[in-house]
Amino acid sequence: MFNFDRDRYKRIQGGAVACRDSINQAIEEITARGFTNLFLIGSGGAGILMSPAEYVLRTHSTLPVYREIAAEFVTMDHKHLNERSLVVLASLSGTTQETVEAAQYCKDRGAATISFTGKAGTPLARLTDYSIVNFAEDDTSCESFFIQFYLLAFRIMYNRGEFPDYDRLVAEWERLPEALLDVKERTEERAKAFAERYRNEDYHMMVGSGNTWGEAYYYAMCILEEMQWIKTRPVHASDFFHGALELIEKDMSLILLKGEDETRPLMDRVERFAKSYTDELTVFDTADYELAGISPAYRKYVSPIVAAALLERVSCHLEHVRNHPLTTRRYYRRVQY
């Protein structure tokens, strides 16, 4: 694969799976103390990547869960945050100002806190009661964060008697890094072709739903917009009928990110419509991949992780053919904001 280190990737994603024990210890201790609701807090991409964990909790658990943007959270006086809350905060660098401020805000109010970062000893890690660390960088952070947030969510539900299959699922996820490598290899030529075809495209619309919606939103905003400066509109499949479809023309680039959860029919509906009205339809479907070692019943959970793995290959080829490194910025962390 072009510009790709297999061993590095396996090490990072295997590290994410290996965070299971430290996550479990934190959850066991906080459960013994008792908590009545859960907050998932981050800024930008790190916050968006909590979306699948939020989705699985809302569809499998009765525990109240709130996913909030850090900057807004500290200004809104959330009435459900108290000393009986569990707050999970994420920042790859561990230095994101708004997230660090949110951690201090929650600490001051007596909530239990867990941080997820890519580096130890960062301001965010030092502020929280528990710190989960797995080294990752932008090209590997999506899968790493997805895996860790899922492990946290599944453990919480297991402790509540809401996910009895926890042990079996986690055992299968030991094979996930290898399965994700296969996804990347099978996507390589298609990713290269996509990058060549759309190297000069100045606008995309990207659609997702269910637990893959977060990845669609993340990829549109944090990769295509932030890292490639391409105007992109993320649209939830449920909302596609309400406005977005009126913008579809024959030369309109529409990217569908199809997962395998219960919302898949919503994506099928968008796809049926799009085939009749645009010649520039791209469908990335997680059902096209084998995922050796992952049971059919658990495939729906890994859809966003698979989507992140395959889209990284698209990103790699896009930056190459567009001569626009993914690290290039005009404003982000370059100027005062």
PDB file of C-alpha atoms in Angstrom, residues 55-173:
ATOM      1  CA  TYR A  55     -25.345   5.664  19.493  1.00  0.00           C
ATOM      2  CA  VAL A  56     -24.831   2.188  20.936  1.00  0.00           C
ATOM      3  CA  LEU A  57     -25.607   3.456  24.432  1.00  0.00           C
ATOM      4  CA  ARG A  58     -28.799   5.166  23.282  1.00  0.00           C
ATOM      5  CA  THR A  59     -29.955   2.024  21.471  1.00  0.00           C
ATOM      6  CA  HIS A  60     -28.908  -0.567  24.071  1.00  0.00           C
ATOM      7  CA  SER A  61     -28.952   1.163  27.460  1.00  0.00           C
ATOM      8  CA  THR A  62     -31.302   3.150  29.671  1.00  0.00           C
ATOM      9  CA  LEU A  63     -28.382   5.122  31.128  1.00  0.00           C
ATOM     10  CA  PRO A  64     -28.857   8.818  30.293  1.00  0.00           C
ATOM     11  CA  VAL A  65     -26.034   9.886  27.961  1.00  0.00           C
ATOM     12  CA  TYR A  66     -25.159  13.373  26.733  1.00  0.00           C
ATOM     13  CA  ARG A  67     -22.574  14.084  24.036  1.00  0.00           C
ATOM     14  CA  GLU A  68     -21.504  17.715  24.244  1.00  0.00           C
ATOM     15  CA  ILE A  69     -19.062  20.043  22.504  1.00  0.00           C
ATOM     16  CA  ALA A  70     -16.537  21.186  25.100  1.00  0.00           C
ATOM     17  CA  ALA A  71     -16.646  24.920  24.379  1.00  0.00           C
ATOM     18  CA  GLU A  72     -20.433  25.060  24.537  1.00  0.00           C
ATOM     19  CA  PHE A  73     -20.638  22.728  27.518  1.00  0.00           C
ATOM     20  CA  VAL A  74     -18.761  25.044  29.878  1.00  0.00           C
ATOM     21  CA  THR A  75     -21.090  27.936  29.011  1.00  0.00           C
ATOM     22  CA  MET A  76     -24.461  26.190  29.161  1.00  0.00           C
ATOM     23  CA  ASP A  77     -24.886  25.271  32.853  1.00  0.00           C
ATOM     24  CA  HIS A  78     -26.021  21.724  32.075  1.00  0.00           C
ATOM     25  CA  LYS A  79     -28.584  20.785  34.733  1.00  0.00           C
ATOM     26  CA  HIS A  80     -27.764  17.074  34.644  1.00  0.00           C
ATOM     27  CA  LEU A  81     -24.069  17.463  35.502  1.00  0.00           C
ATOM     28  CA  ASN A  82     -23.383  16.775  39.169  1.00  0.00           C
ATOM     29  CA  GLU A  83     -21.243  14.724  41.562  1.00  0.00           C
ATOM     30  CA  ARG A  84     -23.058  11.576  40.379  1.00  0.00           C
ATOM     31  CA  SER A  85     -22.025  12.074  36.753  1.00  0.00           C
ATOM     32  CA  LEU A  86     -19.331  10.204  34.827  1.00  0.00           C
ATOM     33  CA  VAL A  87     -17.606  12.459  32.318  1.00  0.00           C
ATOM     34  CA  VAL A  88     -15.448  11.097  29.495  1.00  0.00           C
ATOM     35  CA  LEU A  89     -13.223  13.614  27.714  1.00  0.00           C
ATOM     36  CA  ALA A  90     -11.035  13.087  24.655  1.00  0.00           C
ATOM     37  CA  SER A  91      -8.232  14.970  22.948  1.00  0.00           C
ATOM     38  CA  LEU A  92      -5.585  13.294  20.793  1.00  0.00           C
ATOM     39  CA  SER A  93      -2.956  15.854  21.790  1.00  0.00           C
ATOM     40  CA  GLY A  94      -4.257  16.143  25.338  1.00  0.00           C
ATOM     41  CA  THR A  95      -3.806  19.906  25.053  1.00  0.00           C
ATOM     42  CA  THR A  96      -7.025  21.098  23.387  1.00  0.00           C
ATOM     43  CA  GLN A  97      -7.837  24.226  25.366  1.00  0.00           C
ATOM     44  CA  GLU A  98     -11.632  23.901  25.370  1.00  0.00           C
ATOM     45  CA  THR A  99     -11.493  20.246  26.447  1.00  0.00           C
ATOM     46  CA  VAL A 100      -8.976  20.949  29.199  1.00  0.00           C
ATOM     47  CA  GLU A 101     -11.263  23.724  30.474  1.00  0.00           C
ATOM     48  CA  ALA A 102     -14.217  21.328  30.393  1.00  0.00           C
ATOM     49  CA  ALA A 103     -12.237  18.814  32.467  1.00  0.00           C
ATOM     50  CA  GLN A 104     -11.533  21.461  35.101  1.00  0.00           C
ATOM     51  CA  TYR A 105     -15.185  22.516  35.033  1.00  0.00           C
ATOM     52  CA  CYS A 106     -16.342  18.943  35.685  1.00  0.00           C
ATOM     53  CA  LYS A 107     -13.722  18.373  38.354  1.00  0.00           C
ATOM     54  CA  ASP A 108     -14.870  21.480  40.192  1.00  0.00           C
ATOM     55  CA  ARG A 109     -18.396  20.053  40.248  1.00  0.00           C
ATOM     56  CA  GLY A 110     -17.315  16.735  41.719  1.00  0.00           C
ATOM     57  CA  ALA A 111     -17.973  14.511  38.693  1.00  0.00           C
ATOM     58  CA  ALA A 112     -15.870  11.404  38.030  1.00  0.00           C
ATOM     59  CA  THR A 113     -13.673  11.924  34.972  1.00  0.00           C
ATOM     60  CA  ILE A 114     -11.859   9.728  32.452  1.00  0.00           C
ATOM     61  CA  SER A 115      -9.647  11.108  29.684  1.00  0.00           C
ATOM     62  CA  PHE A 116      -8.579   9.492  26.408  1.00  0.00           C
ATOM     63  CA  THR A 117      -5.436  10.906  24.815  1.00  0.00           C
ATOM     64  CA  GLY A 118      -2.617   9.935  22.483  1.00  0.00           C
ATOM     65  CA  LYS A 119       0.076  11.032  24.924  1.00  0.00           C
ATOM     66  CA  ALA A 120       0.671  10.596  28.645  1.00  0.00           C
ATOM     67  CA  GLY A 121       1.255  13.440  31.067  1.00  0.00           C
ATOM     68  CA  THR A 122      -0.703  16.031  29.096  1.00  0.00           C
ATOM     69  CA  PRO A 123      -2.796  18.778  30.713  1.00  0.00           C
ATOM     70  CA  LEU A 124      -6.006  16.836  30.069  1.00  0.00           C
ATOM     71  CA  ALA A 125      -4.594  13.578  31.406  1.00  0.00           C
ATOM     72  CA  ARG A 126      -3.352  15.273  34.581  1.00  0.00           C
ATOM     73  CA  LEU A 127      -6.749  16.830  35.299  1.00  0.00           C
ATOM     74  CA  THR A 128      -8.852  13.657  35.157  1.00  0.00           C
ATOM     75  CA  ASP A 129      -9.320  10.890  37.712  1.00  0.00           C
ATOM     76  CA  TYR A 130      -8.385   8.231  35.171  1.00  0.00           C
ATOM     77  CA  SER A 131      -6.230   8.580  32.068  1.00  0.00           C
ATOM     78  CA  ILE A 132      -6.393   6.149  29.144  1.00  0.00           C
ATOM     79  CA  VAL A 133      -3.471   6.601  26.759  1.00  0.00           C
ATOM     80  CA  ASN A 134      -2.843   5.003  23.366  1.00  0.00           C
ATOM     81  CA  PHE A 135      -0.360   6.618  21.031  1.00  0.00           C
ATOM     82  CA  ALA A 136      -1.909   7.559  17.701  1.00  0.00           C
ATOM     83  CA  GLU A 137      -1.618  10.290  15.098  1.00  0.00           C
ATOM     84  CA  ASP A 138      -4.163  11.778  12.730  1.00  0.00           C
ATOM     85  CA  ASP A 139      -3.991   8.925  10.209  1.00  0.00           C
ATOM     86  CA  THR A 140      -4.687   6.270  12.867  1.00  0.00           C
ATOM     87  CA  SER A 141      -6.666   8.128  15.527  1.00  0.00           C
ATOM     88  CA  CYS A 142     -10.174   7.430  14.191  1.00  0.00           C
ATOM     89  CA  GLU A 143      -9.988   3.681  14.564  1.00  0.00           C
ATOM     90  CA  SER A 144      -8.079   3.967  17.846  1.00  0.00           C
ATOM     91  CA  PHE A 145     -10.651   6.282  19.421  1.00  0.00           C
ATOM     92  CA  PHE A 146     -13.614   4.340  18.025  1.00  0.00           C
ATOM     93  CA  ILE A 147     -12.278   1.113  19.551  1.00  0.00           C
ATOM     94  CA  GLN A 148     -11.582   2.670  22.962  1.00  0.00           C
ATOM     95  CA  PHE A 149     -14.894   4.517  23.237  1.00  0.00           C
ATOM     96  CA  TYR A 150     -16.757   1.375  22.234  1.00  0.00           C
ATOM     97  CA  LEU A 151     -14.899  -0.687  24.844  1.00  0.00           C
ATOM     98  CA  LEU A 152     -15.929   1.840  27.473  1.00  0.00           C
ATOM     99  CA  ALA A 153     -19.564   1.840  26.340  1.00  0.00           C
ATOM    100  CA  PHE A 154     -19.816  -1.944  26.165  1.00  0.00           C
ATOM    101  CA  ARG A 155     -18.265  -2.328  29.619  1.00  0.00           C
ATOM    102  CA  ILE A 156     -20.672   0.152  31.132  1.00  0.00           C
ATOM    103  CA  MET A 157     -23.604  -1.750  29.607  1.00  0.00           C
ATOM    104  CA  TYR A 158     -22.175  -5.097  30.702  1.00  0.00           C
ATOM    105  CA  ASN A 159     -21.976  -3.902  34.291  1.00  0.00           C
ATOM    106  CA  ARG A 160     -25.596  -2.773  34.047  1.00  0.00           C
ATOM    107  CA  GLY A 161     -26.734  -6.159  32.711  1.00  0.00           C
ATOM    108  CA  GLU A 162     -27.513  -4.637  29.308  1.00  0.00           C
ATOM    109  CA  PHE A 163     -24.834  -6.324  27.156  1.00  0.00           C
ATOM    110  CA  PRO A 164     -24.227  -9.930  28.257  1.00  0.00           C
ATOM    111  CA  ASP A 165     -22.148 -10.709  25.135  1.00  0.00           C
ATOM    112  CA  TYR A 166     -19.314  -8.437  26.270  1.00  0.00           C
ATOM    113  CA  ASP A 167     -16.674 -11.157  26.756  1.00  0.00           C
ATOM    114  CA  ARG A 168     -17.359 -12.759  23.387  1.00  0.00           C
ATOM    115  CA  LEU A 169     -17.303  -9.447  21.528  1.00  0.00           C
ATOM    116  CA  VAL A 170     -14.052  -8.317  23.143  1.00  0.00           C
ATOM    117  CA  ALA A 171     -12.409 -11.669  22.390  1.00  0.00           C
ATOM    118  CA  GLU A 172     -13.279 -11.248  18.718  1.00  0.00           C
ATOM    119  CA  TRP A 173     -11.923  -7.708  18.677  1.00  0.00           C
TER     120      TRP A 173
END
